[in-house]
Amino acid sequence: MAAAVTQGIGATAALSSANSNKFQFTTRRSLSERKGSSIVIRSDGNPRAGLNQHSNSTRQLVTNAVSTKPESAAASTVSKPGHELLLFEALREGLEEEMDRDPHVCVIGEDVGHYGGSYKVTKGLADKYGDLRVLDTPIAENSFTGMAIGAAMTGLRPVVEGMNMGFLLLAFNQISNNCGMLHYTSGGQFKIPVVIRGPGGVGRQLGAEHSQRLESYFQSIPGIQMVACSTAYNAKGLMKAAIRSENPVILFEHVLLYNLKERIPDEEYVLNLEEAEMVRPGEHVTILTYSRMRYHVMQAAKTLVNKGYDPEVIDIRSLKPFDLYTIGNSVKKTHRVIIVEECMRTGGIGASLTASINENFHDYLDAPIVCLSSQDVPTPYAASLEEWTVVQPAQIVAAVEQLCQ
Amino acid sequence: MAFSATTKIIQPMCINSARSPDKSDTCTKLLSPSSFLGSNNKQFSINKTISPLSRRSATVVAVSSDVVKKKKVQSNPASNLLITKEEGLELYEDMILGRAFEDMCAQMYYRGKMFGFVHLYNGQEAVSTGFIKLLGNRDCVVSTYRDHVHALSKGVPARAVMSELFGKTTGCCRGQGGSMHMFSKEHNVLGGFAFIGEGIPVATGAAFTSKYRREALKEDCDDVTLAFFGDGTCNNGQFFECLNMAALWKLPIVFVVENNLWAIGMSHLRATSDPQIWKKGPAFGMPGVHVDGMDVLKVREVAKEAITRARRGEGPTLVECETYRFRGHSLADPDELRDPAEKAHYATRDPITALKKYVMENSLASEAELTAIEKKIEEVVEEAVEFADKSPVPARSQLLENVFADPRGFGIGPDGKYRCEDPKFTEGTAQL
């Protein structure tokens, strides 16, 4: 099982450098005391977002995902149902709808209240619901996560925000021991309906500690579910599903995807936590991915289609448990699998997924599973090095070509 | 926006402690007013129906057990005792239950009926009884691994706890928790935690729910939470983080430190820069109280005040109970490090003996009545053992049942059905 990691950078240049000078630094108060990320980066996600051929809405090819210009929005809104918004707004919409629906839903985290969230997911909510329902905590991840768990055990439904997913490493004790285990060790007496969410993943030169992918660390914890959102549509749907779930759910967002613009339905909808999302049906190869890598995959898919390949792209969305039905059906059709993830090579989601597919669908595979993951390095600061740590579209193209020989 | 500053200095009080290393130490510490940690420039239009979080400066009083002692001495023995007869018997029965139960645990452990880590509470009964008997059913208790007696005091039946220890399916946690994880939804015992300090945030959360119910949901709720933990935990980050949050938001919680001087083999004095734990309360803006934890009546008086404070919405209290465990840290601990003289000293301060003496001296009850209680408890404990012995062990089908509250969390299998719909799932033989 070779992970083809080529040095192709070409196609990525356009992708990553196009809008690298569009950062907006929002400083609203003294930053020196804030640990970690002291800037709110409004950088683009992948501009080539729209290759989903099976969504009801016609996706506009947005070259600049930060666009808030009314002209371009007007052109697309004329006679279509639904409303356009950015991914972080979709998260907020989902959260707000759930907070309206159930007064037991509350938000706990650093700077979620008055500041509106470091990525603006909770903007305006404290004004609407008050300081108790949108609780600004001191910088004490382990304890406020534990507090959320105690609150969940006694009837509330907290949504815990990790300002950056990496900070939740400090809460690992509570997440592993209490969040995952208490329902079991109490013999089923107490349920822990918390949602733990926050941005993770490799951003734009955020440095090693702010570029972590915690899904690999948490995946072994029994008793929790993990989902990763990747579009405004599934972000809102998964947020609502996670809040309604009686299980503890960790919702992984990505720093670079918050400004993806999409049109989502006006009607209320809730997605299924355990299901994967078919992004692009195909015949030749199954590409399994999640979160930001979905966009790298779709970009590679464009190139592949031009070269005559027909990849099937599935956004697995549910990192734990895996949707083996959708995945299995795909494997049975294409007989070739490539996993593209941002997790590290060792012990990542891809590693588990590879094992799972081998175990369940071995007979249907014509070739060993290829797993493209990030390098096992602490994410470097330098842009060039950072680029090489994550999987780039050119590598995906090369891997498909090699697999489908 | 100016906050009025009120600083109160209280004269050092003599702490009635046989072992404070430094008696002349200034045992005062008062909170200087703290301003609300929010934006002072912007006036947020907070939802009017929800009271803003604390903006007031807090003044703090350091109380010493001398207050209680004085009270006791001054009370007229004829009509002004600290407890009534009913209360006295209730306290006595609870402490006897705790002691008898733990003694039986030791027996059962050495007979091979229970395994693993078992931590016994002998000697500390005054703390559990003194505090928990003041609570209502809706109030919550959070403990550590030394939790059998907390569960019993809160009302969990002895047979349920014993069954749990035997690992039987009739245990309070269906045999899945064990000695260190006693939970009861019915009696609001929120655990039972194996890692020290882990339960304190959970307790803080339960207190947060109480405040939330009252202020955000407008329910009539004044539930209080008690968090029990030891001296070793007081050096742990979670302790300090929760003291801060509880005081900041005036949560209805009482932090009860069972300072038995030893964290397994680590003496409190060797581990702590300032061993007077109660002092850490005022540093965070709450009263810090030190009480003789071998005297159930003193504990009860302090507990009354702390719990009432919390119920009134005045916020948390840190209560340091000086107590002692007569046995080792766990049944596996050879307990070689502790000085026999120290053990002998505390044996003379056995809380059960002390209460018995008080009850008899003040003619609250006769010896016969107390003996009757002891007999009754003996039977309760024996019955608990019998029940546990006869109870079935968990069946294989129980293995996967409680992993998720919603078993769809096991995901969708290759056949398109949820794994939990697989008949083998309930048998516990399903492959995940």
PDB file of N, CA and C in Angstrom, chain B residues 26-31 60-62 229-236 239-244 247 255 257 259 268-269 271-290 316-320:
ATOM      1  N   THR B  26      -0.366  34.415  59.424  1.00  0.00           N
ATOM      2  CA  THR B  26      -1.575  35.220  59.253  1.00  0.00           C
ATOM      3  C   THR B  26      -2.562  34.431  58.414  1.00  0.00           C
ATOM      4  N   CYS B  27      -3.628  34.057  59.057  1.00  0.00           N
ATOM      5  CA  CYS B  27      -4.574  33.259  58.305  1.00  0.00           C
ATOM      6  C   CYS B  27      -5.686  34.095  57.731  1.00  0.00           C
ATOM      7  N   THR B  28      -5.357  35.291  57.340  1.00  0.00           N
ATOM      8  CA  THR B  28      -6.392  36.098  56.709  1.00  0.00           C
ATOM      9  C   THR B  28      -6.067  36.262  55.249  1.00  0.00           C
ATOM     10  N   LYS B  29      -7.069  36.408  54.516  1.00  0.00           N
ATOM     11  CA  LYS B  29      -6.856  36.847  53.140  1.00  0.00           C
ATOM     12  C   LYS B  29      -8.194  37.319  52.661  1.00  0.00           C
ATOM     13  N   LEU B  30      -8.229  38.501  52.243  1.00  0.00           N
ATOM     14  CA  LEU B  30      -9.499  39.028  51.827  1.00  0.00           C
ATOM     15  C   LEU B  30      -9.474  39.351  50.368  1.00  0.00           C
ATOM     16  N   LEU B  31     -10.587  39.225  49.803  1.00  0.00           N
ATOM     17  CA  LEU B  31     -10.688  39.504  48.387  1.00  0.00           C
ATOM     18  C   LEU B  31     -10.677  40.999  48.168  1.00  0.00           C
ATOM     19  N   VAL B  60     -15.112  38.911  51.513  1.00  0.00           N
ATOM     20  CA  VAL B  60     -14.936  37.520  51.898  1.00  0.00           C
ATOM     21  C   VAL B  60     -14.621  37.431  53.372  1.00  0.00           C
ATOM     22  N   VAL B  61     -15.162  36.438  53.949  1.00  0.00           N
ATOM     23  CA  VAL B  61     -14.913  36.246  55.375  1.00  0.00           C
ATOM     24  C   VAL B  61     -14.231  34.916  55.563  1.00  0.00           C
ATOM     25  N   ALA B  62     -13.190  34.934  56.340  1.00  0.00           N
ATOM     26  CA  ALA B  62     -12.545  33.659  56.662  1.00  0.00           C
ATOM     27  C   ALA B  62     -13.073  33.206  58.011  1.00  0.00           C
ATOM     28  N   PHE B 229     -13.417  16.132  47.397  1.00  0.00           N
ATOM     29  CA  PHE B 229     -12.127  15.704  46.861  1.00  0.00           C
ATOM     30  C   PHE B 229     -11.092  15.863  47.966  1.00  0.00           C
ATOM     31  N   GLY B 230      -9.880  15.427  47.702  1.00  0.00           N
ATOM     32  CA  GLY B 230      -8.880  15.352  48.770  1.00  0.00           C
ATOM     33  C   GLY B 230      -7.828  16.440  48.722  1.00  0.00           C
ATOM     34  N   ASP B 231      -6.881  16.295  49.617  1.00  0.00           N
ATOM     35  CA  ASP B 231      -5.829  17.295  49.712  1.00  0.00           C
ATOM     36  C   ASP B 231      -4.917  17.255  48.496  1.00  0.00           C
ATOM     37  N   GLY B 232      -4.674  16.071  47.983  1.00  0.00           N
ATOM     38  CA  GLY B 232      -3.815  15.971  46.802  1.00  0.00           C
ATOM     39  C   GLY B 232      -4.404  16.723  45.618  1.00  0.00           C
ATOM     40  N   THR B 233      -5.711  16.653  45.491  1.00  0.00           N
ATOM     41  CA  THR B 233      -6.378  17.322  44.374  1.00  0.00           C
ATOM     42  C   THR B 233      -6.200  18.825  44.434  1.00  0.00           C
ATOM     43  N   CYS B 234      -5.956  19.348  45.605  1.00  0.00           N
ATOM     44  CA  CYS B 234      -5.873  20.799  45.739  1.00  0.00           C
ATOM     45  C   CYS B 234      -4.615  21.373  45.134  1.00  0.00           C
ATOM     46  N   ASN B 235      -3.781  20.519  44.599  1.00  0.00           N
ATOM     47  CA  ASN B 235      -2.630  21.039  43.865  1.00  0.00           C
ATOM     48  C   ASN B 235      -2.819  20.897  42.366  1.00  0.00           C
ATOM     49  N   ASN B 236      -4.019  20.492  41.984  1.00  0.00           N
ATOM     50  CA  ASN B 236      -4.277  20.176  40.585  1.00  0.00           C
ATOM     51  C   ASN B 236      -4.944  21.349  39.884  1.00  0.00           C
ATOM     52  N   PHE B 239      -8.788  22.025  39.967  1.00  0.00           N
ATOM     53  CA  PHE B 239      -9.290  22.609  41.207  1.00  0.00           C
ATOM     54  C   PHE B 239      -9.296  24.123  41.106  1.00  0.00           C
ATOM     55  N   PHE B 240      -8.171  24.674  40.733  1.00  0.00           N
ATOM     56  CA  PHE B 240      -8.067  26.126  40.690  1.00  0.00           C
ATOM     57  C   PHE B 240      -8.943  26.719  39.601  1.00  0.00           C
ATOM     58  N   GLU B 241      -8.970  26.047  38.453  1.00  0.00           N
ATOM     59  CA  GLU B 241      -9.794  26.570  37.368  1.00  0.00           C
ATOM     60  C   GLU B 241     -11.253  26.625  37.790  1.00  0.00           C
ATOM     61  N   CYS B 242     -11.677  25.621  38.516  1.00  0.00           N
ATOM     62  CA  CYS B 242     -13.091  25.596  38.915  1.00  0.00           C
ATOM     63  C   CYS B 242     -13.387  26.542  40.054  1.00  0.00           C
ATOM     64  N   LEU B 243     -12.446  26.731  40.955  1.00  0.00           N
ATOM     65  CA  LEU B 243     -12.657  27.746  41.990  1.00  0.00           C
ATOM     66  C   LEU B 243     -12.907  29.090  41.321  1.00  0.00           C
ATOM     67  N   ASN B 244     -12.114  29.357  40.315  1.00  0.00           N
ATOM     68  CA  ASN B 244     -12.256  30.629  39.611  1.00  0.00           C
ATOM     69  C   ASN B 244     -13.623  30.755  38.959  1.00  0.00           C
ATOM     70  N   ALA B 247     -16.594  30.985  41.496  1.00  0.00           N
ATOM     71  CA  ALA B 247     -16.705  32.284  42.165  1.00  0.00           C
ATOM     72  C   ALA B 247     -17.120  33.362  41.170  1.00  0.00           C
ATOM     73  N   PHE B 255     -17.277  23.445  47.662  1.00  0.00           N
ATOM     74  CA  PHE B 255     -16.102  22.609  47.436  1.00  0.00           C
ATOM     75  C   PHE B 255     -15.657  22.059  48.785  1.00  0.00           C
ATOM     76  N   VAL B 257     -13.145  19.898  50.818  1.00  0.00           N
ATOM     77  CA  VAL B 257     -11.839  19.247  50.784  1.00  0.00           C
ATOM     78  C   VAL B 257     -11.762  18.279  51.943  1.00  0.00           C
ATOM     79  N   ASN B 259      -9.344  16.752  53.700  1.00  0.00           N
ATOM     80  CA  ASN B 259      -7.897  16.750  53.876  1.00  0.00           C
ATOM     81  C   ASN B 259      -7.516  15.686  54.899  1.00  0.00           C
ATOM     82  N   HIS B 268       0.743  15.563  52.611  1.00  0.00           N
ATOM     83  CA  HIS B 268       0.255  16.859  52.148  1.00  0.00           C
ATOM     84  C   HIS B 268       1.314  17.940  52.345  1.00  0.00           C
ATOM     85  N   LEU B 269       2.052  17.818  53.437  1.00  0.00           N
ATOM     86  CA  LEU B 269       3.043  18.850  53.736  1.00  0.00           C
ATOM     87  C   LEU B 269       4.220  18.798  52.775  1.00  0.00           C
ATOM     88  N   ALA B 271       3.881  18.025  49.657  1.00  0.00           N
ATOM     89  CA  ALA B 271       3.427  18.287  48.290  1.00  0.00           C
ATOM     90  C   ALA B 271       2.932  19.701  48.084  1.00  0.00           C
ATOM     91  N   THR B 272       2.720  20.411  49.146  1.00  0.00           N
ATOM     92  CA  THR B 272       2.005  21.679  49.022  1.00  0.00           C
ATOM     93  C   THR B 272       2.800  22.813  49.607  1.00  0.00           C
ATOM     94  N   SER B 273       2.952  23.865  48.838  1.00  0.00           N
ATOM     95  CA  SER B 273       3.748  24.996  49.310  1.00  0.00           C
ATOM     96  C   SER B 273       3.082  25.671  50.506  1.00  0.00           C
ATOM     97  N   ASP B 274       1.759  25.900  50.414  1.00  0.00           N
ATOM     98  CA  ASP B 274       1.036  26.429  51.564  1.00  0.00           C
ATOM     99  C   ASP B 274      -0.050  25.430  51.935  1.00  0.00           C
ATOM    100  N   PRO B 275       0.203  24.634  52.963  1.00  0.00           N
ATOM    101  CA  PRO B 275      -0.701  23.516  53.244  1.00  0.00           C
ATOM    102  C   PRO B 275      -2.086  23.922  53.748  1.00  0.00           C
ATOM    103  N   GLN B 276      -2.289  25.182  54.040  1.00  0.00           N
ATOM    104  CA  GLN B 276      -3.607  25.571  54.541  1.00  0.00           C
ATOM    105  C   GLN B 276      -4.530  25.799  53.353  1.00  0.00           C
ATOM    106  N   ILE B 277      -5.272  24.788  53.055  1.00  0.00           N
ATOM    107  CA  ILE B 277      -6.045  24.795  51.817  1.00  0.00           C
ATOM    108  C   ILE B 277      -7.165  25.826  51.847  1.00  0.00           C
ATOM    109  N   TRP B 278      -7.756  26.018  53.010  1.00  0.00           N
ATOM    110  CA  TRP B 278      -8.897  26.937  53.091  1.00  0.00           C
ATOM    111  C   TRP B 278      -8.529  28.333  52.613  1.00  0.00           C
ATOM    112  N   LYS B 279      -7.250  28.649  52.718  1.00  0.00           N
ATOM    113  CA  LYS B 279      -6.804  29.985  52.309  1.00  0.00           C
ATOM    114  C   LYS B 279      -6.951  30.207  50.823  1.00  0.00           C
ATOM    115  N   LYS B 280      -7.054  29.125  50.089  1.00  0.00           N
ATOM    116  CA  LYS B 280      -7.118  29.284  48.638  1.00  0.00           C
ATOM    117  C   LYS B 280      -8.485  29.765  48.186  1.00  0.00           C
ATOM    118  N   GLY B 281      -9.457  29.654  49.062  1.00  0.00           N
ATOM    119  CA  GLY B 281     -10.772  30.160  48.727  1.00  0.00           C
ATOM    120  C   GLY B 281     -10.782  31.662  48.529  1.00  0.00           C
ATOM    121  N   PRO B 282     -10.400  32.429  49.553  1.00  0.00           N
ATOM    122  CA  PRO B 282     -10.393  33.888  49.408  1.00  0.00           C
ATOM    123  C   PRO B 282      -9.553  34.368  48.234  1.00  0.00           C
ATOM    124  N   ALA B 283      -8.529  33.617  47.886  1.00  0.00           N
ATOM    125  CA  ALA B 283      -7.721  34.048  46.739  1.00  0.00           C
ATOM    126  C   ALA B 283      -8.562  34.096  45.472  1.00  0.00           C
ATOM    127  N   PHE B 284      -9.642  33.314  45.424  1.00  0.00           N
ATOM    128  CA  PHE B 284     -10.483  33.298  44.242  1.00  0.00           C
ATOM    129  C   PHE B 284     -11.792  34.033  44.462  1.00  0.00           C
ATOM    130  N   GLY B 285     -11.978  34.553  45.655  1.00  0.00           N
ATOM    131  CA  GLY B 285     -13.204  35.321  45.857  1.00  0.00           C
ATOM    132  C   GLY B 285     -14.313  34.564  46.517  1.00  0.00           C
ATOM    133  N   MET B 286     -13.985  33.576  47.304  1.00  0.00           N
ATOM    134  CA  MET B 286     -15.036  32.888  48.042  1.00  0.00           C
ATOM    135  C   MET B 286     -14.538  32.659  49.472  1.00  0.00           C
ATOM    136  N   PRO B 287     -15.463  32.455  50.395  1.00  0.00           N
ATOM    137  CA  PRO B 287     -15.005  32.192  51.761  1.00  0.00           C
ATOM    138  C   PRO B 287     -14.252  30.883  51.839  1.00  0.00           C
ATOM    139  N   GLY B 288     -13.207  30.882  52.648  1.00  0.00           N
ATOM    140  CA  GLY B 288     -12.486  29.647  52.894  1.00  0.00           C
ATOM    141  C   GLY B 288     -12.651  29.294  54.351  1.00  0.00           C
ATOM    142  N   VAL B 289     -13.099  28.097  54.608  1.00  0.00           N
ATOM    143  CA  VAL B 289     -13.407  27.696  55.978  1.00  0.00           C
ATOM    144  C   VAL B 289     -12.630  26.451  56.330  1.00  0.00           C
ATOM    145  N   HIS B 290     -12.122  26.424  57.529  1.00  0.00           N
ATOM    146  CA  HIS B 290     -11.446  25.224  58.010  1.00  0.00           C
ATOM    147  C   HIS B 290     -12.284  24.644  59.141  1.00  0.00           C
ATOM    148  N   PRO B 316     -20.104  30.159  45.822  1.00  0.00           N
ATOM    149  CA  PRO B 316     -19.453  28.969  46.358  1.00  0.00           C
ATOM    150  C   PRO B 316     -18.726  29.225  47.673  1.00  0.00           C
ATOM    151  N   THR B 317     -18.417  28.134  48.340  1.00  0.00           N
ATOM    152  CA  THR B 317     -17.603  28.164  49.546  1.00  0.00           C
ATOM    153  C   THR B 317     -16.588  27.038  49.448  1.00  0.00           C
ATOM    154  N   LEU B 318     -15.402  27.301  49.976  1.00  0.00           N
ATOM    155  CA  LEU B 318     -14.387  26.250  50.060  1.00  0.00           C
ATOM    156  C   LEU B 318     -14.294  25.823  51.517  1.00  0.00           C
ATOM    157  N   VAL B 319     -14.590  24.561  51.771  1.00  0.00           N
ATOM    158  CA  VAL B 319     -14.544  24.063  53.147  1.00  0.00           C
ATOM    159  C   VAL B 319     -13.448  23.014  53.255  1.00  0.00           C
ATOM    160  N   GLU B 320     -12.483  23.284  54.083  1.00  0.00           N
ATOM    161  CA  GLU B 320     -11.426  22.293  54.304  1.00  0.00           C
ATOM    162  C   GLU B 320     -11.746  21.524  55.567  1.00  0.00           C
TER     163      GLU B 320
END
